[in-house]
XYZ file of C-alpha atoms in Angstrom:
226
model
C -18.609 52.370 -94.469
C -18.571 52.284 -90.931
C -15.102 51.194 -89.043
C -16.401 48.203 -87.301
C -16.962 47.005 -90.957
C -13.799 47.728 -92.400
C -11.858 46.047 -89.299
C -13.781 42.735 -90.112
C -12.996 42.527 -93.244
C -9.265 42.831 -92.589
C -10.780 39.875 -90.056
C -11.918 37.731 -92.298
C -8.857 38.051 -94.545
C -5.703 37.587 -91.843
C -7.996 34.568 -90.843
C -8.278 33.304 -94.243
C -11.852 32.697 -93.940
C -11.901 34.973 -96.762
C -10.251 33.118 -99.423
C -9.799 34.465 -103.306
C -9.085 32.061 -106.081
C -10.899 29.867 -108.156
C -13.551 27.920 -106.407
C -17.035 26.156 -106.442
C -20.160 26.700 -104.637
C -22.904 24.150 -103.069
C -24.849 25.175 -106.179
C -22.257 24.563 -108.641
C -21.098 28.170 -109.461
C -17.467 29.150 -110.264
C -17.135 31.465 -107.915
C -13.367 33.588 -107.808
C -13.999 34.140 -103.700
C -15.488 31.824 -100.991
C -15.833 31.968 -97.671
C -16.088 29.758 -94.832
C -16.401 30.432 -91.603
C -15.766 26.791 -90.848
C -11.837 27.834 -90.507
C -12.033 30.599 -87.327
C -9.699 28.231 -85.521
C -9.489 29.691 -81.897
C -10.861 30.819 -78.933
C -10.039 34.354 -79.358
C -11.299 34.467 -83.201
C -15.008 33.271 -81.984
C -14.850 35.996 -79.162
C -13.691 38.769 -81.790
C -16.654 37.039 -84.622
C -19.254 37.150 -81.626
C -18.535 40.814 -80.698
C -18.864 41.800 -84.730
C -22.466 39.913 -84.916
C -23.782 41.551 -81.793
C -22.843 45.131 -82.939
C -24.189 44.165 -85.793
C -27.542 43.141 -84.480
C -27.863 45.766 -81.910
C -27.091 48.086 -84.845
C -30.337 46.831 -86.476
C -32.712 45.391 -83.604
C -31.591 47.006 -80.822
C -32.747 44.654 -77.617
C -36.168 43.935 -79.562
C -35.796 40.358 -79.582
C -35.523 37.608 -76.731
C -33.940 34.867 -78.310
C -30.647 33.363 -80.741
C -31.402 30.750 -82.808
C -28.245 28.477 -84.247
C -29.195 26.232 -87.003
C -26.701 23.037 -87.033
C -23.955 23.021 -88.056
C -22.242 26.262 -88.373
C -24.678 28.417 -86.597
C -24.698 26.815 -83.133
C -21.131 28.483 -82.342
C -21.689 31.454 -84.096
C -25.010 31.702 -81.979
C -23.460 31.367 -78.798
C -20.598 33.783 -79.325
C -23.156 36.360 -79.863
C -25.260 35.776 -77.160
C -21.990 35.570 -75.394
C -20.967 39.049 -76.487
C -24.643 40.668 -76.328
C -24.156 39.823 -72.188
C -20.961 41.347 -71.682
C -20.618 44.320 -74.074
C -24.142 45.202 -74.628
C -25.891 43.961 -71.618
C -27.984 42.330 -73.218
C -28.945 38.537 -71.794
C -30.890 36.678 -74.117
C -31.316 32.925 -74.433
C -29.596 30.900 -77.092
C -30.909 27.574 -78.569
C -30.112 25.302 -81.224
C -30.939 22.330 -83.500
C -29.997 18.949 -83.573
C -29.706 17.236 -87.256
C -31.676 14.037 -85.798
C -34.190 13.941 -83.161
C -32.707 12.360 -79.963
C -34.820 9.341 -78.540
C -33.213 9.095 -75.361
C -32.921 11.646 -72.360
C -34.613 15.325 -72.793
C -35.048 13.890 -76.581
C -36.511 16.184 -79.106
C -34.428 18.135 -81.396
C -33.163 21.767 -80.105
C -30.977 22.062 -77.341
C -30.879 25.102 -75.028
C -33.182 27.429 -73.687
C -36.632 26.532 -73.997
C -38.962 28.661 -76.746
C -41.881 30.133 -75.350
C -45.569 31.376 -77.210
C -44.564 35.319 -78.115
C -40.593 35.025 -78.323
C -38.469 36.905 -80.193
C -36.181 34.701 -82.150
C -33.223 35.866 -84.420
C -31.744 33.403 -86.235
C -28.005 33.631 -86.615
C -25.968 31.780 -89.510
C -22.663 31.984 -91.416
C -24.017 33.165 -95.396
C -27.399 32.510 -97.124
C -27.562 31.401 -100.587
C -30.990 29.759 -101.143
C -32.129 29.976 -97.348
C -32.174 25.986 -97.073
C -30.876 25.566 -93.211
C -33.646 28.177 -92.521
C -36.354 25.991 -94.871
C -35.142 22.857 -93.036
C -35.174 24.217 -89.008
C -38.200 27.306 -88.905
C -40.562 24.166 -88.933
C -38.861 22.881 -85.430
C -38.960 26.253 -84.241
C -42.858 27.133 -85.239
C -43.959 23.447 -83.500
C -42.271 24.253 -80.224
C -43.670 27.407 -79.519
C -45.726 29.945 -81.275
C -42.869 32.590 -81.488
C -42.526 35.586 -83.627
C -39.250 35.278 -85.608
C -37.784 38.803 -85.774
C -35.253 38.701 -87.916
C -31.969 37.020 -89.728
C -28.426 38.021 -89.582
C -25.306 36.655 -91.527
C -21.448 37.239 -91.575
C -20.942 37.822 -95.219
C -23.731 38.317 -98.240
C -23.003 36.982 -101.148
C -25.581 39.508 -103.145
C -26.526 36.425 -105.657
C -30.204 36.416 -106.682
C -32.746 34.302 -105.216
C -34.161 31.194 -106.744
C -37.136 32.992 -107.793
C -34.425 35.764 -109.182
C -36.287 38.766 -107.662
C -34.238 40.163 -105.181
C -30.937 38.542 -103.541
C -30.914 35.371 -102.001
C -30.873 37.241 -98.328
C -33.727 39.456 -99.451
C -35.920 36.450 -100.706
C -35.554 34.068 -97.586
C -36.421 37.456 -95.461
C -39.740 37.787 -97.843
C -40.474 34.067 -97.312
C -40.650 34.199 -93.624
C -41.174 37.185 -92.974
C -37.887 38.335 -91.627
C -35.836 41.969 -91.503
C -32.225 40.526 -92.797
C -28.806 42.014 -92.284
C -25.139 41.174 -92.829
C -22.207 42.397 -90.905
C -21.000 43.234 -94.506
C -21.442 42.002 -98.157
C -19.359 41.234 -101.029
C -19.527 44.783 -102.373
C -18.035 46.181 -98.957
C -15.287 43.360 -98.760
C -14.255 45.283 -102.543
C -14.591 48.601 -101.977
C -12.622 47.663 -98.405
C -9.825 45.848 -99.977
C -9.390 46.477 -104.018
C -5.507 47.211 -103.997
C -4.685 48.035 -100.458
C -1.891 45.764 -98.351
C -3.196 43.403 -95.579
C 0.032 42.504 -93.475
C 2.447 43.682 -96.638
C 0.270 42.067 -99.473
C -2.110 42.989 -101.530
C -5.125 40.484 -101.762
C -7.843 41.411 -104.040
C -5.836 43.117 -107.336
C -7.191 44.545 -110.447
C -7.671 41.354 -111.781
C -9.158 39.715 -109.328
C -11.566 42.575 -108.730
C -12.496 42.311 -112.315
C -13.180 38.626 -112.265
C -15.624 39.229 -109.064
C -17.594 41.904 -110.585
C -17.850 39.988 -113.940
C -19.668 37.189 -111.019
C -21.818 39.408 -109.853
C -22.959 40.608 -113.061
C -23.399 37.317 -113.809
C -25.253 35.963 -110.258
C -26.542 39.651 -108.944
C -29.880 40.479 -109.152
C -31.559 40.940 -111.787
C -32.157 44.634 -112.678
């Protein structure tokens, strides 16, 4: 595992974003880890989450794509701390847009807000985890009737590994299929235990034997289907 990887999960962790316990997902699942990106609380955090996401994307694109695409809510900050950190560490200046939830009827109006999509752009959507794809579902529509772009690719903080609604393949790997997009985390649930299954974080240790057991029993539940 490379050490970019490892460093973000100890990330996610100190910033509890990572949380382990007992909780429930959108879909109703008991889940014994969640996490939510919703609590990186500072400026510093987003410049730290932005730099991860860009290595991460350069790691897997390159500079093959144009454009960062933020569905509302959760992706329009996490979409502009990457493009943020593409420009300064990676030189890499591509535009950023996002959604609105409701069209506006006043002004500009219209829905997305930023830089203007353009026939033949590269777009790379950027969002927090993927379970069945449904901000995607909801926003490639707004995206395909502004411009005739070619949407490159996908790329999430965490994934989850939990099958698809058609259970063939993960979640992740299905949404990719369905629009035809190359997906990629910065890590995924089997990196965040190998990473942390009995070692300290600041003088405690988070993810024990039993709570290691308890996630792997999920999985075997939830995983893909062999």
């Amino acid at each position: 595992m490379q050490q970019y990887k490892r460093d973000f999960i100890d990330f996610l962790a100190r910033s509890e974003v990572l949380l382990l316990g007992d909780f429930t997902t959108k879909s109703g699942r008991k889940t014994p880890y969640f996490v939510n990106t919703g609590r990186f609380r500072s400026g510093a955090q987003m410049a730290q989450l932005g730099s991860w996401y860009a290595q991460t994307l350069v790691d897997h694109f390159g500079k093959e794509f144009d454009v960062l695409f933020g569905p509302a809510y959760k992706g329009i900050p996490l979409s502009v701390a990457t493009g943020i950190a593409l420009a300064r560490e990676h030189d890499h200046d591509c535009g950023v847009v996002f959604n609105r939830k409701e069209a506006k009827d006043h002004g500009e109006g219209g829905t997305l807000v930023g830089h203007e999509v353009k026939d033949g752009e590269r777009v790379i959507i950027v969002e927090d985890v993927t379970t069945a794809g449904t901000s995607i579902r909801e926003t490639m529509p707004q995206l395909q009737s502004a411009a005739k772009i070619d949407p490159r690719g996908l790329v999430i903080a965490v994934d989850r590994c939990e099958r698809g609604p058609s259970g063939d393949g993960t979640a992740l790997e299905e949404v990719g299929r369905t629009f035809g997009l190359e997906t990629c985390s910065i890590v995924n649930v089997h990196e965040i235990i190998e990473h942390l299954h009995g070692r300290e974080i600041d003088g405690r240790v988070l993810l024990d034997d039993d709570c290691k057991a308890r996630m792997d029993a999920y999985l075997a539940e939830y995983g893909p289907q062999a």
